[in-house]
Structure formats: structure tokens, C-alpha cells
Coordinates of C-alpha atoms and ligand atoms in Angstrom, one line a residue:
X178 CA 101.6 105.0 127.3
X179 CA 105.2 104.5 127.9
X180 CA 105.4 102.2 130.9
X181 CA 102.5 100.0 129.9
X182 CA 104.6 97.5 128.0
X183 CA 102.6 94.7 126.4
X184 CA 103.2 91.6 128.5
X185 CA 104.5 88.5 126.7
X186 CA 101.9 87.9 124.1
X187 CA 100.5 84.5 123.7
X188 CA 103.3 82.7 121.9
X189 CA 101.3 81.6 119.0
X190 CA 100.6 85.1 118.0
X191 CA 104.0 86.5 118.7
X192 CA 105.0 86.3 115.1
X193 CA 101.7 87.4 113.7
X194 CA 102.5 91.0 113.7
X195 CA 100.5 93.0 111.2
X196 CA 101.2 96.4 110.1
X197 CA 98.0 98.1 109.6
X198 CA 97.6 101.1 107.3
X199 CA 94.7 103.0 108.6
X200 CA 92.8 105.3 106.4
X201 CA 92.9 108.1 108.9
X202 CA 89.4 108.9 110.0
X203 CA 90.7 111.6 112.1
X204 CA 93.6 113.0 110.1
X205 CA 94.6 115.7 112.4
X206 CA 95.3 113.3 115.1
X207 CA 97.6 111.1 113.1
X208 CA 101.0 110.9 114.6
X209 CA 101.8 108.0 112.4
X210 CA 99.5 105.9 110.4
X211 CA 101.4 102.7 110.7
X212 CA 101.0 100.8 113.9
X213 CA 102.0 97.3 114.7
X214 CA 99.0 95.2 115.7
X215 CA 99.9 92.1 117.5
X216 CA 97.0 89.9 118.3
X217 CA 98.0 88.8 121.8
X218 CA 94.5 89.5 123.0
X219 CA 93.9 86.3 125.0
X220 CA 96.5 87.4 127.5
X221 CA 95.1 89.1 130.4
X222 CA 96.1 92.7 131.0
X223 CA 97.8 92.9 127.6
X224 CA 97.5 96.3 126.2
X225 CA 94.9 96.6 123.5
X226 CA 96.6 96.0 120.1
X227 CA 94.7 99.1 119.1
X228 CA 94.6 100.6 115.7
X229 CA 96.6 103.5 116.7
X230 CA 98.4 104.5 119.8
X231 CA 97.5 107.9 121.1
X232 CA 100.3 110.5 121.2
X233 CA 102.1 108.3 123.5
X234 CA 105.4 108.9 125.2
X235 CA 105.1 112.6 125.6
X236 CA 104.5 112.4 129.2
X237 CA 104.6 109.9 132.1
X238 CA 107.2 107.2 132.7
X239 CA 109.8 108.6 130.3
X240 CA 109.5 112.2 131.6
X241 CA 109.8 113.6 135.0
X242 CA 109.2 111.0 137.8
X243 CA 105.6 110.4 138.5
X244 CA 104.2 111.9 141.7
X245 CA 104.6 109.5 144.6
X246 CA 101.9 106.9 144.4
X247 CA 99.3 107.8 147.0
X248 CA 97.8 104.3 147.2
X249 CA 94.4 105.8 147.9
X250 CA 92.9 109.2 147.5
X251 CA 93.2 111.4 150.6
X252 CA 90.3 113.6 149.7
X253 CA 89.8 115.0 146.3
X254 CA 92.4 117.7 146.4
X255 CA 90.7 119.3 143.4
X256 CA 92.1 122.7 144.0
X257 CA 90.5 126.0 143.1
X258 CA 89.0 126.5 139.7
X259 CA 91.5 128.3 137.5
X260 CA 90.5 131.7 136.1
X261 CA 89.1 131.5 132.5
X262 CA 92.2 133.3 131.0
X263 CA 94.5 130.6 132.4
X264 CA 93.0 128.0 130.0
X265 CA 94.3 127.8 126.5
X266 CA 90.8 128.0 125.1
X267 CA 87.2 127.7 126.0
X268 CA 87.0 124.1 125.0
X269 CA 89.5 123.2 127.7
X270 CA 87.8 125.5 130.2
X271 CA 84.6 123.6 129.7
X272 CA 86.4 120.2 130.2
X273 CA 88.0 121.2 133.5
X274 CA 84.8 120.6 135.6
X275 CA 84.1 117.3 133.7
X276 CA 87.5 116.0 134.8
X277 CA 87.2 117.3 138.3
X278 CA 83.8 115.7 138.8
X279 CA 85.1 112.4 137.5
X280 CA 88.1 112.6 139.8
X281 CA 85.7 112.9 142.8
X282 CA 84.1 109.6 141.9
X283 CA 87.4 107.7 141.8
X284 CA 87.8 105.3 144.7
X285 CA 91.2 103.9 144.0
X286 CA 94.2 105.2 142.3
X287 CA 97.2 103.0 143.0
X288 CA 99.6 105.0 140.8
X289 CA 98.5 108.4 142.0
X290 CA 97.7 109.6 138.5
X291 CA 94.7 111.7 139.6
X292 CA 97.0 113.9 141.6
X293 CA 98.2 115.3 138.3
X294 CA 94.7 116.3 137.3
X295 CA 94.8 119.8 138.6
X296 CA 95.3 123.3 137.3
X297 CA 94.5 124.7 133.9
X298 CA 97.0 122.7 131.8
X299 CA 94.8 120.0 130.4
X300 CA 97.0 119.7 127.4
X301 CA 100.2 119.5 129.4
X302 CA 101.2 116.3 127.6
X303 CA 101.2 118.1 124.3
X304 CA 103.9 120.4 125.6
X305 CA 105.8 117.5 127.2
X306 CA 104.6 118.4 130.7
X307 CA 103.5 116.0 133.4
X308 CA 100.1 117.3 134.4
X309 CA 96.8 115.5 133.5
X310 CA 98.3 112.1 133.0
X311 CA 96.2 110.1 130.6
X312 CA 94.8 113.0 128.7
X313 CA 96.1 113.8 125.2
X314 CA 95.4 116.8 123.1
X315 CA 95.3 117.6 119.4
X316 CA 93.5 119.8 116.9
X317 CA 90.2 118.4 115.9
X318 CA 89.3 118.4 112.2
X319 CA 86.3 120.7 113.0
X320 CA 88.3 123.4 114.7
X321 CA 91.8 122.9 113.5
X322 CA 93.3 125.8 115.5
X323 CA 91.9 124.8 118.8
X324 CA 93.9 122.4 120.9
X325 CA 91.6 120.1 122.9
X326 CA 91.4 116.7 124.4
X327 CA 91.3 114.2 121.6
X328 CA 92.2 110.9 123.3
X329 CA 92.1 109.5 126.8
X330 CA 94.5 106.7 127.6
X331 CA 94.2 105.2 131.1
X332 CA 95.8 101.9 130.2
X333 CA 97.2 100.2 133.3
X334 CA 96.2 103.0 135.7
X335 CA 94.3 100.6 138.0
X336 CA 91.6 103.3 138.7
X337 CA 88.3 102.4 140.3
X338 CA 85.1 104.3 139.5
X339 CA 81.5 103.2 139.5
X340 CA 80.6 104.8 136.2
X341 CA 82.1 106.5 133.1
X342 CA 78.8 108.2 132.4
X343 CA 79.1 112.0 132.5
X344 CA 82.8 111.6 131.8
X345 CA 83.8 110.0 128.5
X346 CA 80.6 111.3 126.8
X347 CA 81.5 114.9 127.7
X348 CA 84.5 115.2 125.5
X349 CA 83.0 116.5 122.2
X350 CA 86.2 115.9 120.2
X351 CA 87.2 112.6 121.7
X352 CA 88.5 110.0 119.2
X353 CA 89.9 107.3 121.5
X354 CA 89.1 106.0 125.0
X355 CA 91.5 103.4 126.2
X356 CA 91.0 102.0 129.7
X357 CA 92.8 98.6 129.7
X358 CA 93.4 97.3 133.2
X359 CA 91.4 99.5 135.4
X360 CA 88.5 98.8 137.7
X361 CA 85.7 100.7 136.0
X362 CA 82.2 99.4 136.0
X363 CA 78.6 100.6 135.4
X364 CA 77.0 101.4 132.1
X365 CA 78.8 102.4 129.0
X366 CA 77.6 105.9 128.3
X367 CA 76.0 107.0 125.0
X368 CA 78.8 108.2 122.7
X369 CA 76.8 108.6 119.5
X370 CA 77.2 112.4 119.6
X371 CA 81.0 112.2 119.5
X372 CA 81.6 112.6 115.7
X373 CA 85.3 111.6 115.8
X374 CA 85.0 108.7 118.1
X375 CA 86.5 105.4 116.8
X376 CA 88.3 103.4 119.4
X377 CA 86.9 102.0 122.6
X378 CA 88.9 99.8 124.8
X379 CA 87.3 98.7 128.1
X380 CA 89.3 95.6 128.5
X381 CA 90.3 94.0 131.8
X382 CA 87.9 96.0 133.9
X383 CA 85.0 95.3 136.2
X384 CA 82.1 95.6 133.8
X385 CA 79.3 93.2 134.1
X386 CA 75.7 92.6 133.1
X387 CA 74.4 92.2 129.5
X388 CA 76.3 93.3 126.4
X389 CA 76.6 97.1 126.5
X390 CA 74.0 98.2 124.1
X391 CA 75.5 101.7 123.9
X392 CA 78.2 100.5 121.6
X393 CA 75.9 99.1 119.0
X394 CA 74.9 102.3 117.3
X395 CA 78.5 103.6 117.1
X396 CA 78.7 103.8 113.4
X397 CA 82.3 105.2 113.2
X398 CA 83.8 102.6 115.6
X399 CA 86.9 100.9 114.2
X400 CA 88.1 99.2 117.3
X401 CA 86.1 97.6 120.1
X402 CA 87.7 95.8 122.9
X403 CA 85.6 94.4 125.8
X404 CA 87.7 91.4 126.7
X405 CA 88.4 90.4 130.3
X406 CA 85.3 91.7 131.9
X407 CA 82.3 89.9 133.4
X408 CA 79.7 90.6 130.7
X409 CA 77.2 87.8 130.2
X410 CA 74.3 86.8 128.0
X411 CA 73.8 86.9 124.3
X412 CA 75.7 89.2 121.9
X413 CA 73.2 91.2 120.0
X414 CA 73.4 90.4 116.2
X415 CA 74.0 94.0 115.1
X416 CA 77.4 93.9 116.9
X417 CA 78.7 91.9 114.0
X418 CA 77.5 94.5 111.6
X419 CA 79.6 97.2 113.2
X420 CA 82.3 98.6 110.9
X421 CA 85.0 97.7 113.3
X422 CA 88.3 96.3 112.1
X423 CA 89.0 94.7 115.4
X424 CA 86.4 93.1 117.7
X425 CA 87.6 91.5 121.0
X426 CA 84.9 89.9 123.1
X427 CA 87.0 87.2 124.7
X428 CA 87.1 86.2 128.3
X429 CA 83.7 87.2 129.4
X430 CA 80.6 85.1 130.1
X431 CA 78.8 85.6 126.8
X432 CA 76.6 82.7 125.9
X433 CA 74.0 81.6 123.4
X434 CA 74.7 81.0 119.7
X435 CA 77.0 83.1 117.7
X436 CA 74.4 85.0 115.6
X437 CA 74.2 84.4 111.8
X438 CA 75.0 88.1 111.4
X439 CA 78.5 86.9 112.1
X440 CA 79.0 86.9 108.3
X441 CA 78.4 90.6 108.1
X442 CA 81.4 91.5 110.1
X443 CA 84.0 93.6 108.3
X444 CA 86.5 92.9 111.1
X445 CA 90.0 91.7 110.3
X446 CA 90.6 90.5 113.8
X447 CA 87.8 88.9 115.7
X448 CA 88.1 87.1 119.0
X449 CA 85.3 85.5 120.9
X450 CA 87.5 83.0 122.8
X451 CA 86.9 82.0 126.4
X452 CA 83.2 82.5 126.7
X453 CA 80.3 80.1 126.8
X454 CA 79.0 80.3 123.3
X455 CA 77.1 77.3 122.1
X456 CA 75.9 76.0 118.7
X457 CA 77.8 75.8 115.5
X458 CA 80.2 78.2 113.9
X459 CA 77.9 80.2 111.6
X460 CA 78.2 79.1 108.0
X461 CA 77.8 82.8 107.1
X462 CA 81.5 83.0 107.8
X463 CA 82.0 82.6 104.0
X464 CA 80.8 86.2 103.7
X465 CA 83.8 87.5 105.6
X466 CA 86.3 86.4 103.0
X467 CA 87.2 89.9 101.9
X468 CA 88.4 91.0 105.3
X469 CA 88.8 88.4 108.0
X470 CA 92.4 87.5 108.8
X471 CA 92.4 86.2 112.4
X472 CA 89.5 84.6 114.2
X473 CA 89.6 82.9 117.6
X474 CA 86.7 80.8 118.7
X475 CA 88.7 78.7 121.2
X476 CA 87.4 77.5 124.6
X477 CA 83.7 77.9 124.2
X478 CA 81.1 75.2 124.0
X479 CA 80.6 75.3 120.2
X480 CA 79.2 72.2 118.6
X481 CA 77.9 71.1 115.3
X482 CA 79.9 70.1 112.3
X483 CA 82.9 72.0 111.1
X484 CA 81.5 74.2 108.3
X485 CA 82.8 73.7 104.8
X486 CA 82.4 77.5 104.3
X487 CA 85.5 78.2 106.4
X488 CA 87.6 77.1 103.5
X489 CA 86.1 80.0 101.5
X490 CA 87.7 82.6 103.7
X491 CA 90.8 82.9 101.7
X492 CA 92.6 85.5 103.7
X493 CA 92.6 83.7 107.0
X494 CA 96.0 83.7 108.7
X495 CA 94.8 82.3 112.1
X496 CA 91.9 80.1 112.6
X497 CA 91.5 78.8 116.2
X498 CA 88.5 76.8 117.3
X499 CA 90.3 74.6 119.8
X500 CA 88.6 73.5 123.0
X501 CA 85.1 73.2 121.8
X502 CA 82.8 70.3 121.0
X503 CA 82.9 70.6 117.2
X504 CA 82.4 67.4 115.3
X505 CA 83.0 66.0 111.8
X506 CA 85.8 65.5 109.4
X507 CA 87.9 68.5 108.3
X508 CA 86.3 69.6 105.0
X509 CA 88.7 69.4 102.1
X510 CA 87.8 73.1 101.5
X511 CA 90.4 73.8 104.2
X512 CA 93.0 73.0 101.6
X513 CA 92.2 76.4 100.0
X514 CA 93.4 78.4 103.0
X515 CA 96.7 79.3 101.4
X516 CA 97.5 82.1 103.8
X517 CA 96.7 80.2 107.0
X518 CA 99.7 80.0 109.4
X519 CA 98.0 78.7 112.5
X520 CA 95.2 76.2 112.4
X521 CA 94.1 75.0 115.8
X522 CA 91.3 72.5 116.1
X523 CA 92.7 70.6 119.1
X524 CA 90.3 69.4 121.8
X525 CA 87.2 68.8 119.7
X526 CA 85.3 65.7 118.3
X527 CA 86.8 65.7 114.9
X528 CA 87.4 62.4 113.1
X529 CA 88.2 60.7 109.9
X530 CA 91.4 61.3 108.0
X531 CA 93.5 64.4 108.4
X532 CA 93.2 65.6 104.8
X533 CA 96.3 65.5 102.7
X534 CA 95.4 68.9 101.1
X535 CA 95.5 70.5 104.5
X536 CA 99.0 69.1 105.3
X537 CA 100.1 70.2 101.9
X538 CA 99.6 73.8 103.0
X539 CA 102.8 73.6 105.0
X540 CA 104.6 73.1 101.6
X541 CA 102.5 75.2 99.2
X542 CA 101.1 77.7 101.7
X543 CA 102.2 79.2 105.0
X544 CA 101.0 76.7 107.5
X545 CA 103.4 76.3 110.4
X546 CA 101.2 75.0 113.2
X547 CA 98.4 72.5 112.8
X548 CA 97.1 71.4 116.2
X549 CA 94.8 68.5 116.0
X550 CA 95.5 66.7 119.3
X551 CA 92.6 65.4 121.5
X552 CA 90.3 64.5 118.7
X553 CA 89.3 61.2 117.1
X554 CA 91.2 61.2 113.8
X555 CA 91.9 57.6 112.6
X556 CA 94.5 58.4 109.9
X557 CA 96.6 61.1 108.3
X558 CA 97.2 62.0 104.7
X559 CA 100.4 61.2 103.0
X560 CA 101.9 64.6 103.3
X561 CA 101.0 64.8 107.0
X562 CA 103.7 62.3 108.0
X563 CA 106.5 64.7 107.6
X564 CA 104.6 67.4 109.5
X565 CA 104.3 65.1 112.4
X566 CA 108.0 64.5 112.3
X567 CA 108.8 68.2 112.1
X568 CA 106.3 68.9 114.9
X569 CA 104.2 71.2 112.8
X570 CA 101.3 68.8 113.1
X571 CA 100.3 67.6 116.6
X572 CA 98.0 64.5 116.5
X573 CA 98.5 63.2 120.0
X574 CA 95.5 61.6 121.7
X575 CA 93.6 60.6 118.6
X576 CA 92.8 57.2 117.3
X577 CA 95.6 56.7 114.8
X578 CA 96.8 53.1 114.7
X579 CA 100.5 52.7 115.2
X580 CA 101.1 56.3 116.3
X581 CA 102.4 57.0 119.8
X582 CA 100.3 58.6 122.5
X583 CA 96.8 57.7 121.1
X584 CA 93.5 57.2 122.9
X585 CA 92.6 53.7 124.1
X586 CA 91.1 51.6 121.3
X587 CA 87.9 51.1 123.2
X588 CA 87.3 54.8 123.5
X589 CA 87.8 55.2 119.8
X590 CA 85.5 52.3 119.0
X591 CA 82.8 53.8 121.2
X592 CA 83.2 57.1 119.5
X593 CA 82.9 55.7 116.0
X594 CA 79.9 53.6 117.0
X595 CA 77.9 56.7 118.1
X596 CA 76.0 58.0 115.1
X597 CA 75.2 61.3 117.0
X598 CA 78.7 62.4 116.4
X599 CA 78.6 62.1 112.7
X600 CA 78.7 64.8 110.1
X601 CA 78.5 64.8 106.3
X602 CA 81.8 64.5 104.5
X603 CA 82.1 67.2 101.8
X604 CA 84.8 66.3 99.3
X605 CA 84.3 69.4 97.1
X606 CA 87.4 71.6 96.9
X607 CA 86.4 75.2 95.9
X608 CA 89.8 76.2 94.5
X609 CA 92.4 75.0 92.2
X610 CA 95.1 73.1 93.9
X611 CA 98.0 72.6 91.6
X612 CA 98.9 69.0 91.1
X613 CA 96.2 67.8 93.3
X614 CA 93.8 65.0 92.2
X615 CA 90.6 64.4 94.2
X616 CA 91.1 61.3 96.2
X617 CA 88.8 58.3 95.8
X618 CA 85.9 59.0 98.2
X619 CA 86.8 56.1 100.5
X620 CA 89.4 58.0 102.5
X621 CA 87.3 59.8 105.0
X622 CA 85.3 57.6 107.3
X623 CA 85.1 53.9 106.7
X624 CA 83.7 53.2 110.2
X625 CA 80.8 55.6 109.6
X626 CA 80.0 54.8 106.0
X627 CA 76.4 54.5 106.9
X628 CA 76.2 58.0 108.2
X629 CA 76.4 60.7 105.7
X630 CA 79.7 59.6 104.2
X631 CA 80.0 60.8 100.7
X632 CA 77.0 63.1 100.8
X633 CA 77.5 65.7 98.2
X634 CA 76.6 68.8 100.1
X635 CA 76.0 72.3 98.9
X636 CA 78.5 72.5 96.1
X637 CA 79.9 75.9 95.8
X638 CA 79.1 78.7 98.0
X639 CA 76.7 77.1 100.5
X640 CA 74.0 79.2 102.1
X641 CA 74.4 81.4 105.1
X642 CA 72.4 79.2 107.5
Ligands
LIG796 C1 109.3 106.2 124.7 O1 110.5 107.0 125.0 C2 111.6 106.2 125.3 C3 112.8 107.1 125.5 O2 112.3 108.3 126.1 C4 111.9 105.3 124.1 O3 113.0 104.4 124.4 C5 110.7 104.4 123.8 O4 111.0 103.6 122.7 C6 109.5 105.3 123.6 N1 108.3 104.4 123.4 C7 107.5 104.6 122.4 C8 106.3 103.7 122.5 O5 107.6 105.5 121.6
LIG797 C1 108.1 117.3 123.1 O1 109.0 116.2 122.9 C2 109.1 115.8 121.5 C3 110.0 114.5 121.4 O2 110.9 114.5 122.5 C4 109.7 116.9 120.7 O3 109.8 116.5 119.3 C5 108.8 118.1 120.8 O4 109.3 119.2 120.1 C6 108.5 118.5 122.3 N1 107.5 119.5 122.3 C7 107.6 120.6 123.1 C8 106.5 121.6 123.0 O5 108.6 120.8 123.8
LIG798 C1 92.2 124.3 108.8 O1 90.9 124.6 108.2 C2 90.9 125.5 107.2 C3 89.5 125.8 106.8 O2 88.6 124.8 107.3 C4 91.8 125.0 106.0 O3 91.8 125.9 105.0 C5 93.2 124.7 106.5 O4 93.9 124.1 105.5 C6 93.1 123.8 107.7 N1 94.4 123.6 108.3 C7 94.9 122.4 108.6 C8 96.3 122.4 109.2 O5 94.3 121.4 108.4
LIG799 C1 90.3 95.5 140.5 O1 90.0 95.4 141.9 C2 90.1 94.1 142.5 C3 89.6 94.2 143.9 O2 90.2 95.2 144.6 C4 91.6 93.7 142.3 O3 91.8 92.4 142.8 C5 92.0 93.8 140.9 O4 93.4 93.5 140.7 C6 91.7 95.1 140.3 N1 91.9 95.0 138.8 C7 92.7 95.9 138.2 C8 92.9 95.6 136.7 O5 93.3 96.8 138.7
LIG800 C1 83.1 95.8 140.7 O1 81.8 96.0 140.3 C2 80.9 95.6 141.4 C3 79.5 95.8 140.8 O2 79.3 95.1 139.7 C4 81.1 96.5 142.6 O3 80.3 96.1 143.6 C5 82.6 96.4 143.0 O4 82.8 97.3 144.1 C6 83.5 96.7 141.8 N1 84.9 96.5 142.2 C7 85.8 97.4 142.2 C8 87.1 97.0 142.7 O5 85.5 98.6 141.8
LIG801 C1 77.4 89.8 104.0 O1 78.1 91.0 104.4 C2 77.4 92.2 104.1 C3 78.2 93.3 104.6 O2 79.6 93.1 104.2 C4 76.0 92.2 104.7 O3 75.3 93.3 104.3 C5 75.3 90.9 104.3 O4 74.0 90.9 105.0 C6 76.1 89.7 104.7 N1 75.4 88.5 104.3 C7 75.4 87.4 105.0 C8 74.6 86.3 104.5 O5 76.0 87.3 106.1
LIG802 C1 100.7 75.4 118.0 O1 99.4 75.9 118.4 C2 99.0 75.3 119.6 C3 97.5 75.7 119.8 O2 97.3 77.0 119.5 C4 99.9 75.8 120.7 O3 99.4 75.2 122.0 C5 101.3 75.3 120.4 O4 102.1 75.8 121.4 C6 101.7 75.8 119.1 N1 103.0 75.2 118.8 C7 104.1 75.9 118.4 C8 105.3 75.1 118.1 O5 104.0 77.1 118.3

């Protein structure tokens, strides 16, 4: 989509632009296999950082001016059915009534795109024409001489329709459906019979109700984006066993615990931020170490202790669990996150010392933002001092004596006196840190010495809950 520029991504991700080389599941469609994937997914209305753009830019905003926006549909204006010979092939002839039937159900169309959905030229965009905005054609692998609709991209069209059933599911060669920023609702249709389908973006729409079960059996799915809807309730455990590389569930009303199947995810980008999830971050997260690169838990109601197993996910570049109710010291295993650039744990119930090994990551690793404000830390490791000065580390509103902008001493005392907040301290470091010697075990939590301090917990890999 020319025209649908990604709005300013959330700043903290602006620099985390990843070039993804996709093993093309649908080779014939491949315009280019390298696409920039910027994880600005917590910004409303942002275009899906999808695995691959459709054949964009061949129509629409950069071509002839769009038809005058009609604001609302003045009747369907479907026009007469073209004669069979007018269609490029029978596949397209069969799709014409599908599109026209869907057009009749559309109740708002602020950009007037549906006015272009008329006549026999469904693949207009392929020939740089201006008909059938939102539809993109290509040669499917199964019939590589027959041009047909391979992707549908309605991003930013603002269309309203009560259901997608009978529409998306009627394009046998469809690989992508992108509908960011529309007003679609209703059930997600069964797409299991579409052999090439691999990207579903329903973000920033009007979907509600329980998690759409129809997506769970989609074995070929690589990209699933449901963010900014009104879905609610539990997320079924098999969702985390999907083969997706990107899974965006943020800004809905999902609740309940994050299932232990979390550890099965093969996703590289996983965002569950801004929901109502409760319970701990699953310890099965250790099992994602081969794939997980960016994970955002922020702004839920997660609790429990910060799992040691996070430190085993070596490829993590972004870990964000800010704005929850997570307790405990930061496990020293976090010192093994050599690739981590952004580590946000602000706004939780964390305490003890900010580990020196974590601050060292700014020197030996890639760490450039360590957000720990609004917790209950009482001290910082030696190497943390310079990070505070260089503003890489934010420890405002903690309990650090002599630091500016800390919590009132009484609040800190009350916190440290409450044993319900306490978690075991796990000194084990599951990696070699050059030049690092394990500290004497006194560092972590003098005030809570009676509660679990110094426990030696699951050494090594830890179980998956
Ligand atoms: C779309 O085309 C315009 C010029 O026609 C170009 O400036 C722009 O970069 C293109 N966008 C994409 C996404 O290819
Ligand atoms: C459509 O436009 C692209 C880029 O501007 C060009 O490479 C291509 O040849 C055009 N296709 C047709 C059928 O005109
Ligand atoms: C189309 O398919 C035929 C047989 O399935 C194959 O020989 C040919 O190489 C394919 N062409 C393209 C462009 O993929
Ligand atoms: C959906 O419709 C509501 C109510 O008409 C409107 O406020 C909202 O902006 C629409 N959303 C989109 C993404 O067009
Ligand atoms: C959003 O969905 C609700 C049903 O869940 C429906 O009543 C409402 O009309 C929809 N809004 C728009 C703008 O389509
Ligand atoms: C680990 O991941 C694999 C798939 O990658 C899955 O089959 C297995 O059940 C997962 N184990 C745990 C404990 O999460
Ligand atoms: C660091 O991360 C926090 C939390 O994600 C963010 O609010 C802050 O703006 C970031 N700081 C910088 C300098 O990027």
C-alpha cells in the first residue's frame, strides 16, 4: 500500500529494524524476499510489520488519482456481470461474484475504494491499472500460468462490514489477507482449505468475543496479527504452538494466565502487551531460545517472580515486561543476554541490587536501555553507576539511598517488611562471563535474608513449570 505509511513507531523500537530473510513459502509471489520488519506494534493503526509486503505500489496513491471519496455507499453500484470472455481466466470469473457479494455487505467506505471494484479487471493492479483497489494478483504455484488473486490488502481503507465469512475464504489461491485499520467484525472464517495462506492481519478492527478459534488450525501461518481489537478471554494454548514467526495479540482484553505452551512458540516477535494477563511469565520461555528475539509483556497484570529461565533465551534483543506486578530480584542469569538492547522492567515490584552483570551488558553486550524505574531496588552494582550517569539506566522511584528521586523511606521499609513480596534469589549464572567472579552471596537482599535469600534453585535448565 503506497499511502499507508507507518505512523511514527514507538520510539524504543525505531532502531530495532530487522531484515528478515523469508524462506519463500509461496515462491511465485515473491517480489522481494527481504523486507524490513520494524516492531512498532504497540502503536495503534501502525501498519502490520508483516513478513512481506504484497505487490505494493502498483496501484493506488502513486498512480492515477483515486476516485472521489464517496463517504458512504450510495447503493451498491455493482454494475452488470461481465461476459465470461472478458475475464482473463476462469479463476477470476469465479471470484467476481465473491467480491460483488462482499461489496454489498460493506456499510462504510470513507475512501471510496469499493467504487473501483467493478468490471472484469480483477487483476488491474498487476497491469498498473486502478481498478479493484486492494486486490493483488500473481501466478499461484499450483497453476503457474493462471493469474489470480493472491493477496488482499485493505490496510487503512476504513471499511465496515459485519463479516468476512464468504469472502476471504473464497479465494483458493490467497496467501495474504491484510486488513489493518478497518471496521470489520464477526467471526474469522475457516481458512484451512487455502493451501498457500500464510499471513493474516486483522489489526485495529472491531473484532470482539473470544479468541478466534479459526486461526488455531492454520498450519502454514507465518504471521498473525490480532492487535487492537476487543477480543477477550483466555488465549488457547495451541496458539503458542503455531508455526508463526510473528504473533501480535496486544491491545485486546485477553486475560487468564499465559499458558505454559508459551515455550513452544517458534515466533521471533511475540507481543502480548496491553491486555489483562495474570500469573507469572511462564518458565517454559527457556524453550524459545533458538528463535525468540523480541518479546513484549508490558502493561498486563503479570505477577510472580521474575523467572531465571529468561536468561537462557540468548537471542533476545528486546525484553519488555514493564507495568506489571512482577516481584523478586533480577536473576543473575540476565547477565547472559548478550544481544539484549532494550530491557524494560519498570513499574513492577522488583527489589534487591541491580546486578552488576546486567549493567556490564552495556559494555560487553548491546544493552542501551535498562529501564528499572518504579520498583524497590535498594542498590546498584558497581558498573551501574556510569549507566545512570549516561542515562542508559533509569532507577528513579526506587529505594536507593543517596540517589535522587527515590520513594519515601517509609514506603520502602513497608515493602521490605512484607514477606509476601519475596522471591528466591538465584545466583547461578548459566554462561561464561569473561572476567566475572561470582559475588559473595550477601549482595542481594539483606533486608529479606529470612525469606529465601540464597536458596540455590534449579541449577541449570530449570523445568518448564
Ligand atoms: C511507491 O512509489 C513511489 C513513487 O511512485 C516511491 O517514491 C515509493 O518509494 C514507493 N513505495 C514503495 C513502498 O515501494
Ligand atoms: C508496472 O509498473 C512497474 C513499475 O513502475 C513496471 O516495472 C511494470 O513494467 C509495469 N507493468 C505494466 C504491465 O505496465
Ligand atoms: C510452471 O510449472 C511447470 C510444471 O509444473 C514447470 O515446468 C515450470 O518450470 C513452471 N514455471 C515457472 C515459471 O515456475
Ligand atoms: C470504526 O468505526 C468507529 C465508529 O464509527 C470509528 O470511530 C472508528 O474510527 C472506526 N475505526 C477505523 C479503524 O476506521
Ligand atoms: C462493531 O461491532 C459491533 C458488534 O460487535 C457492531 O454492533 C458495531 O456496529 C460495529 N461497529 C462498526 C463501526 O462496524
Ligand atoms: C519446546 O518446544 C517444542 C517445539 O519447538 C515443543 O514441541 C515442546 O513441547 C516445547 N517444550 C516445552 C516444555 O515448552
Ligand atoms: C528506554 O525504555 C523505556 C521503556 O521502554 C522508554 O520509556 C524510554 O523512552 C527509553 N529511553 C530511551 C532513551 O530510549
